[in-house]
CSV table of C-alpha atoms in Angstrom, one decimal:
chain,number,residue,atom,x,y,z
A,109,MET,CA,157.2,69.5,116.6
A,110,ILE,CA,155.0,71.4,114.1
A,111,ARG,CA,154.8,69.8,110.7
A,112,ILE,CA,155.2,72.0,107.6
A,113,GLN,CA,151.9,70.6,106.3
A,114,ASP,CA,150.0,71.7,109.5
A,115,LEU,CA,151.6,75.2,109.3
A,116,TRP,CA,150.6,75.5,105.7
A,117,VAL,CA,147.0,74.6,106.5
A,118,ALA,CA,146.9,77.1,109.4
A,119,VAL,CA,148.2,79.8,107.0
A,120,MET,CA,145.5,79.0,104.4
A,121,VAL,CA,142.7,79.1,107.0
A,122,PHE,CA,143.9,82.4,108.3
A,123,ALA,CA,144.1,83.9,104.8
A,124,ALA,CA,140.5,82.8,104.1
A,125,THR,CA,139.3,84.9,107.1
A,126,LEU,CA,141.0,88.1,105.8
A,127,PRO,CA,138.7,90.7,104.1
A,128,VAL,CA,138.8,90.6,100.3
A,129,ALA,CA,140.8,93.4,98.7
A,130,ALA,CA,138.7,95.9,96.8
A,131,GLU,CA,140.4,95.0,93.5
A,132,GLU,CA,139.4,91.3,94.0
A,133,ALA,CA,135.9,92.1,95.1
A,134,GLY,CA,135.3,94.0,91.9
A,135,PRO,CA,134.0,97.6,91.3
A,136,PRO,CA,131.4,99.0,93.8
A,137,GLN,CA,127.7,98.4,93.2
A,138,GLY,CA,124.9,100.8,93.0
A,139,SER,CA,121.2,100.1,93.0
A,140,SER,CA,118.0,100.7,91.0
A,141,ASP,CA,114.3,100.8,91.6
A,142,LEU,CA,111.8,99.4,89.0
A,143,LEU,CA,109.1,102.0,88.4
A,144,GLN,CA,107.1,100.7,85.4
A,145,ARG,CA,106.8,97.8,83.0
A,146,PHE,CA,105.2,98.0,79.6
A,147,PRO,CA,104.4,94.9,77.5
A,148,VAL,CA,106.0,95.6,74.1
A,149,LYS,CA,106.3,92.9,71.4
A,150,GLU,CA,109.0,94.9,69.5
A,151,ALA,CA,111.3,95.0,72.6
A,152,ARG,CA,113.9,92.7,71.2
A,153,GLN,CA,117.1,94.7,70.6
A,154,GLY,CA,116.9,98.0,72.4
A,155,VAL,CA,114.9,101.1,73.3
A,156,GLY,CA,115.3,104.9,72.9
A,157,VAL,CA,113.4,107.6,74.7
A,158,ASP,CA,112.5,111.3,74.4
A,159,ALA,CA,110.2,113.7,76.3
A,160,ASP,CA,106.9,112.0,75.3
A,161,ALA,CA,107.6,108.6,73.9
A,162,PHE,CA,109.8,105.6,74.0
A,163,TYR,CA,110.9,103.7,70.8
A,164,ALA,CA,111.2,99.9,71.0
A,165,VAL,CA,113.7,98.4,68.5
A,166,ASP,CA,113.4,95.0,66.8
A,167,ASN,CA,115.7,93.7,64.1
A,168,GLY,CA,113.7,95.4,61.3
A,169,ALA,CA,111.3,97.6,63.1
A,170,ILE,CA,111.0,100.6,65.4
A,171,ALA,CA,107.7,101.1,67.3
A,172,LYS,CA,106.7,104.4,69.1
A,173,TYR,CA,104.8,104.2,72.4
A,174,ASP,CA,103.4,106.8,74.7
A,175,LYS,CA,105.5,107.1,77.9
A,176,LYS,CA,102.5,107.6,80.2
A,177,THR,CA,100.0,105.0,78.9
A,178,GLY,CA,102.1,102.6,76.9
A,179,ALA,CA,99.8,103.0,73.9
A,180,LEU,CA,101.2,102.3,70.5
A,181,LEU,CA,101.6,105.6,68.5
A,182,GLY,CA,103.2,104.4,65.3
A,183,LYS,CA,105.6,101.9,63.7
A,184,TRP,CA,108.2,101.8,61.0
A,185,GLN,CA,109.1,98.5,59.4
A,186,GLY,CA,111.5,98.1,56.6
A,187,ASP,CA,114.5,96.3,55.0
A,188,ALA,CA,116.9,96.6,58.0
A,189,ILE,CA,118.8,93.5,58.8
A,190,HIS,CA,119.8,93.9,62.5
A,191,LEU,CA,118.9,97.1,64.2
A,192,ASP,CA,120.3,97.3,67.7
A,193,SER,CA,120.1,100.2,70.1
A,194,ALA,CA,118.5,103.7,69.5
A,195,VAL,CA,119.0,107.2,70.9
A,196,VAL,CA,116.8,110.3,70.2
A,197,VAL,CA,118.7,113.5,69.6
A,198,ASP,CA,117.1,116.8,68.5
A,199,GLY,CA,113.9,115.1,67.2
A,200,ARG,CA,115.8,112.3,65.3
A,201,ILE,CA,116.2,108.7,66.1
A,202,TYR,CA,119.7,107.3,65.5
A,203,ALA,CA,120.1,103.5,65.5
A,204,ALA,CA,123.0,101.2,65.1
A,205,HIS,CA,122.6,98.7,62.3
A,206,SER,CA,124.6,95.8,61.1
A,207,ASN,CA,124.4,92.6,59.1
A,208,TYR,CA,125.0,90.4,62.2
A,209,PRO,CA,125.7,87.5,62.2
A,210,ALA,CA,126.9,87.5,58.5
A,211,CYS,CA,130.6,87.9,57.6
A,212,PRO,CA,132.4,90.1,57.1
A,213,ALA,CA,130.6,92.5,59.5
A,214,VAL,CA,129.3,95.6,57.9
A,215,SER,CA,127.6,98.4,59.8
A,216,SER,CA,125.7,101.7,59.3
A,217,VAL,CA,124.0,104.5,61.3
A,218,GLU,CA,120.3,104.8,60.4
A,219,ILE,CA,118.2,107.9,61.1
A,220,TRP,CA,114.4,108.5,61.5
A,221,ASP,CA,112.2,111.5,62.2
A,222,ALA,CA,110.9,110.9,65.7
A,223,ALA,CA,107.6,112.6,65.0
A,224,THR,CA,106.7,110.7,61.8
A,225,LEU,CA,108.9,107.6,62.0
A,226,LYS,CA,109.9,108.4,58.4
A,227,HIS,CA,113.4,107.1,57.6
A,228,ILE,CA,115.4,110.2,56.6
A,229,GLY,CA,119.1,109.2,56.5
A,230,SER,CA,121.7,106.5,56.4
A,231,HIS,CA,125.5,106.6,56.9
A,232,SER,CA,127.4,103.6,55.7
A,233,LEU,CA,130.4,102.5,57.8
A,234,GLY,CA,131.2,99.6,55.5
A,235,VAL,CA,133.4,96.8,56.7
A,236,GLN,CA,134.6,97.9,60.1
A,237,ARG,CA,136.1,96.6,63.4
A,238,GLY,CA,133.0,94.4,64.1
A,239,SER,CA,129.2,94.9,64.3
A,240,LEU,CA,128.0,98.3,65.5
A,241,THR,CA,125.7,97.6,68.4
A,242,TRP,CA,125.0,101.1,69.9
A,243,ILE,CA,125.7,104.8,69.4
A,244,ASP,CA,125.1,107.7,71.8
A,245,GLN,CA,126.0,111.4,71.9
A,246,ASP,CA,127.6,112.8,75.1
A,247,ALA,CA,126.9,116.2,76.7
A,248,LYS,CA,129.5,117.9,74.4
A,249,GLY,CA,127.8,116.6,71.2
A,250,VAL,CA,130.4,113.9,70.5
A,251,TRP,CA,129.3,110.5,69.2
A,252,TRP,CA,130.4,107.2,70.7
A,253,GLY,CA,129.7,103.6,70.0
A,254,THR,CA,130.9,100.0,70.1
A,255,PHE,CA,131.9,97.6,67.4
A,256,ALA,CA,131.2,94.2,68.9
A,257,ASN,CA,132.8,90.9,68.2
A,258,TYR,CA,131.6,87.5,69.5
A,259,ASP,CA,133.1,84.3,70.7
A,260,GLY,CA,129.8,82.7,69.8
A,261,ILE,CA,130.2,83.2,66.0
A,262,PHE,CA,134.0,83.2,65.9
A,263,GLY,CA,134.1,79.7,64.3
A,264,LYS,CA,131.6,80.7,61.7
A,265,CYS,CA,133.6,83.9,60.8
A,266,PRO,CA,137.3,82.9,60.7
A,267,ASP,CA,138.3,86.4,59.6
A,268,ALA,CA,136.5,88.0,62.6
A,269,GLY,CA,137.8,88.4,66.1
A,270,GLY,CA,136.4,86.9,69.3
A,271,THR,CA,134.7,89.0,72.1
A,272,ASP,CA,138.1,90.4,73.2
A,273,HIS,CA,138.3,92.3,69.9
A,274,THR,CA,135.2,94.4,70.9
A,275,GLN,CA,136.1,98.1,70.9
A,276,LEU,CA,134.6,101.3,72.2
A,277,VAL,CA,135.1,104.1,69.7
A,278,ARG,CA,134.8,107.8,69.5
A,279,PHE,CA,133.6,109.2,66.2
A,280,ASP,CA,134.6,112.5,64.6
A,281,GLY,CA,132.1,114.8,62.9
A,282,ASN,CA,132.1,112.7,59.8
A,283,TRP,CA,131.4,109.3,61.5
A,284,ARG,CA,135.1,108.3,61.2
A,285,VAL,CA,136.7,106.5,64.1
A,286,ALA,CA,138.9,109.0,65.9
A,287,GLU,CA,139.9,106.8,68.9
A,288,ALA,CA,139.3,103.3,70.1
A,289,TRP,CA,139.6,101.4,73.4
A,290,ALA,CA,139.5,97.7,74.4
A,291,PHE,CA,137.5,96.3,77.3
A,292,PRO,CA,139.1,94.9,80.4
A,293,GLY,CA,139.3,91.1,80.7
A,294,ALA,CA,137.0,91.0,83.8
A,295,LEU,CA,134.3,92.8,82.0
A,296,LEU,CA,134.7,90.6,78.9
A,297,GLU,CA,133.9,87.6,81.2
A,298,LYS,CA,130.6,89.2,82.0
A,299,PHE,CA,129.8,89.3,78.3
A,300,GLY,CA,130.4,85.6,77.9
A,301,ASP,CA,130.3,84.4,74.3
A,302,MET,CA,128.5,87.6,73.3
A,303,SER,CA,129.5,91.2,73.7
A,304,ASN,CA,128.7,94.8,74.6
A,305,SER,CA,125.1,95.4,73.4
A,306,GLY,CA,124.1,98.8,74.7
A,307,GLY,CA,125.6,102.1,75.9
A,308,SER,CA,124.3,105.5,77.2
A,309,TRP,CA,125.9,108.5,78.8
A,310,GLY,CA,124.4,109.1,82.2
A,311,PRO,CA,123.5,112.4,83.9
A,312,ASP,CA,126.6,112.1,86.0
A,313,GLY,CA,128.8,112.3,82.8
A,314,ARG,CA,129.8,108.7,83.0
A,315,LEU,CA,129.4,106.0,80.3
A,316,TYR,CA,127.1,103.1,81.2
A,317,ILE,CA,127.2,99.9,79.1
A,318,SER,CA,125.3,96.6,79.1
A,319,GLY,CA,126.1,93.1,78.0
A,320,HIS,CA,123.8,90.7,76.0
A,321,ASP,CA,121.9,89.0,78.8
A,322,ARG,CA,122.8,90.0,82.4
A,323,PRO,CA,120.5,92.3,84.4
A,324,GLU,CA,123.3,94.8,85.0
A,325,LEU,CA,124.8,98.1,83.8
A,326,TYR,CA,128.5,98.6,83.9
A,327,ILE,CA,130.2,102.0,84.4
A,328,VAL,CA,133.4,102.5,82.4
A,329,GLU,CA,136.0,105.3,82.2
A,330,LEU,CA,138.7,106.1,79.7
A,331,PRO,CA,142.2,105.3,81.1
A,332,GLU,CA,144.7,107.9,81.9
A,333,ILE,CA,147.3,105.9,80.1
A,334,GLY,CA,146.9,103.1,77.6
A,335,ALA,CA,144.0,101.8,75.5
A,336,THR,CA,142.0,99.6,77.9
A,337,LEU,CA,138.9,101.0,79.6
A,338,ARG,CA,138.5,101.0,83.4
A,339,TRP,CA,135.5,99.2,84.8
A,340,VAL,CA,134.6,101.4,87.9
A,341,GLY,CA,131.0,100.4,88.9
A,342,THR,CA,128.1,98.1,88.4
A,343,VAL,CA,124.3,98.7,88.8
A,344,PRO,CA,121.9,95.8,89.0
A,345,ILE,CA,118.8,96.7,87.1
A,346,GLU,CA,115.6,95.0,85.7
A,347,ILE,CA,116.7,94.4,82.1
A,348,SER,CA,118.1,91.5,80.2
A,349,GLY,CA,121.1,93.2,78.7
A,350,GLN,CA,120.6,94.6,75.2
A,351,GLY,CA,120.2,98.3,74.3
A,352,PHE,CA,119.0,100.8,76.9
A,353,ALA,CA,118.8,104.6,77.2
A,354,PHE,CA,118.9,107.2,79.9
A,355,ASP,CA,115.8,109.5,79.8
A,356,ARG,CA,117.5,112.9,79.4
A,357,THR,CA,114.2,114.7,80.2
A,358,GLN,CA,114.0,112.9,83.6
A,359,PRO,CA,117.6,112.5,84.9
A,360,GLY,CA,118.3,109.2,86.6
A,361,LEU,CA,115.6,107.2,84.7
A,362,VAL,CA,116.7,104.3,82.5
A,363,TYR,CA,114.6,102.6,79.8
A,364,GLY,CA,115.6,99.0,79.1
A,365,ILE,CA,114.1,95.9,77.7
A,366,ILE,CA,113.4,92.3,78.7
A,367,ARG,CA,113.2,89.9,75.8
A,368,ARG,CA,110.7,87.0,75.9
A,369,MET,CA,109.8,84.3,73.4
A,370,ASP,CA,106.2,85.6,73.2
A,371,GLY,CA,107.1,89.3,73.1
A,372,GLY,CA,108.9,91.5,75.5
A,373,GLU,CA,108.8,94.3,78.0
A,374,VAL,CA,110.1,97.8,78.3
A,375,THR,CA,111.1,98.6,81.8
A,376,VAL,CA,111.6,102.0,83.5
A,377,SER,CA,114.0,102.2,86.5
A,378,ARG,CA,115.6,104.8,88.6
A,379,VAL,CA,119.3,104.3,88.9
A,380,ALA,CA,121.5,105.1,91.9
A,381,PRO,CA,125.1,104.7,90.9
A,382,PRO,CA,127.7,103.7,93.4
A,383,GLY,CA,130.1,106.1,94.9
A,384,ILE,CA,133.2,106.2,92.7
A,385,ASN,CA,136.5,107.8,93.6
């Protein structure tokens, strides 16, 4: 006679040998190759890049470095509270700025001339859906960004939301939020107590984002129905989360940062995304 307990054990052992379903295994993974490292003390929050230089971002500073030699070319330092990521568009550096971790969260878009590092513009977003952590322009000239919220400061800011209140937004031509999307739960788990720190549109027309600490980029897509993004791919890469940027003069190259107590590094990697249906 076969006991029910023995039959149940046999079923569980058999199930453990079955291949894991694609949905349970998570999105497909791509790969990356590290090409260069530059020691950069301002590499604390993010980095932008154009044809000749990269721009390391600290809370209250942006430093310009030569892409070939890593030599410091200039630096802006001012009254900014918490600069985050940066992107260079048509000779201008655009950076996300907030009062993180103060409450309520207020944000702005700050603008510099890339040639001179002169601060030339500021667009206040006021009290918004969280702290603006990154902005980027897609191939059609549309601006996108994320308003981040954090489990790590939720108790200090009772009026703020936790990490699950983080939202990707599409801006209209006047920096008003036109649409917004939530992040899927599985991706929120990757962020931990923090949130989505960086984002950049890749040469494949897909949106890549980063968390706060993990050495990974996540590829997300807008849903066909509903308001929650689809996580469709992951790329391991030599970064420590934070802001990053695709080099649009050299498709496939990503500039990222690694934060260290005694300074930091800017890394340059070639990204090979996974095949995505």
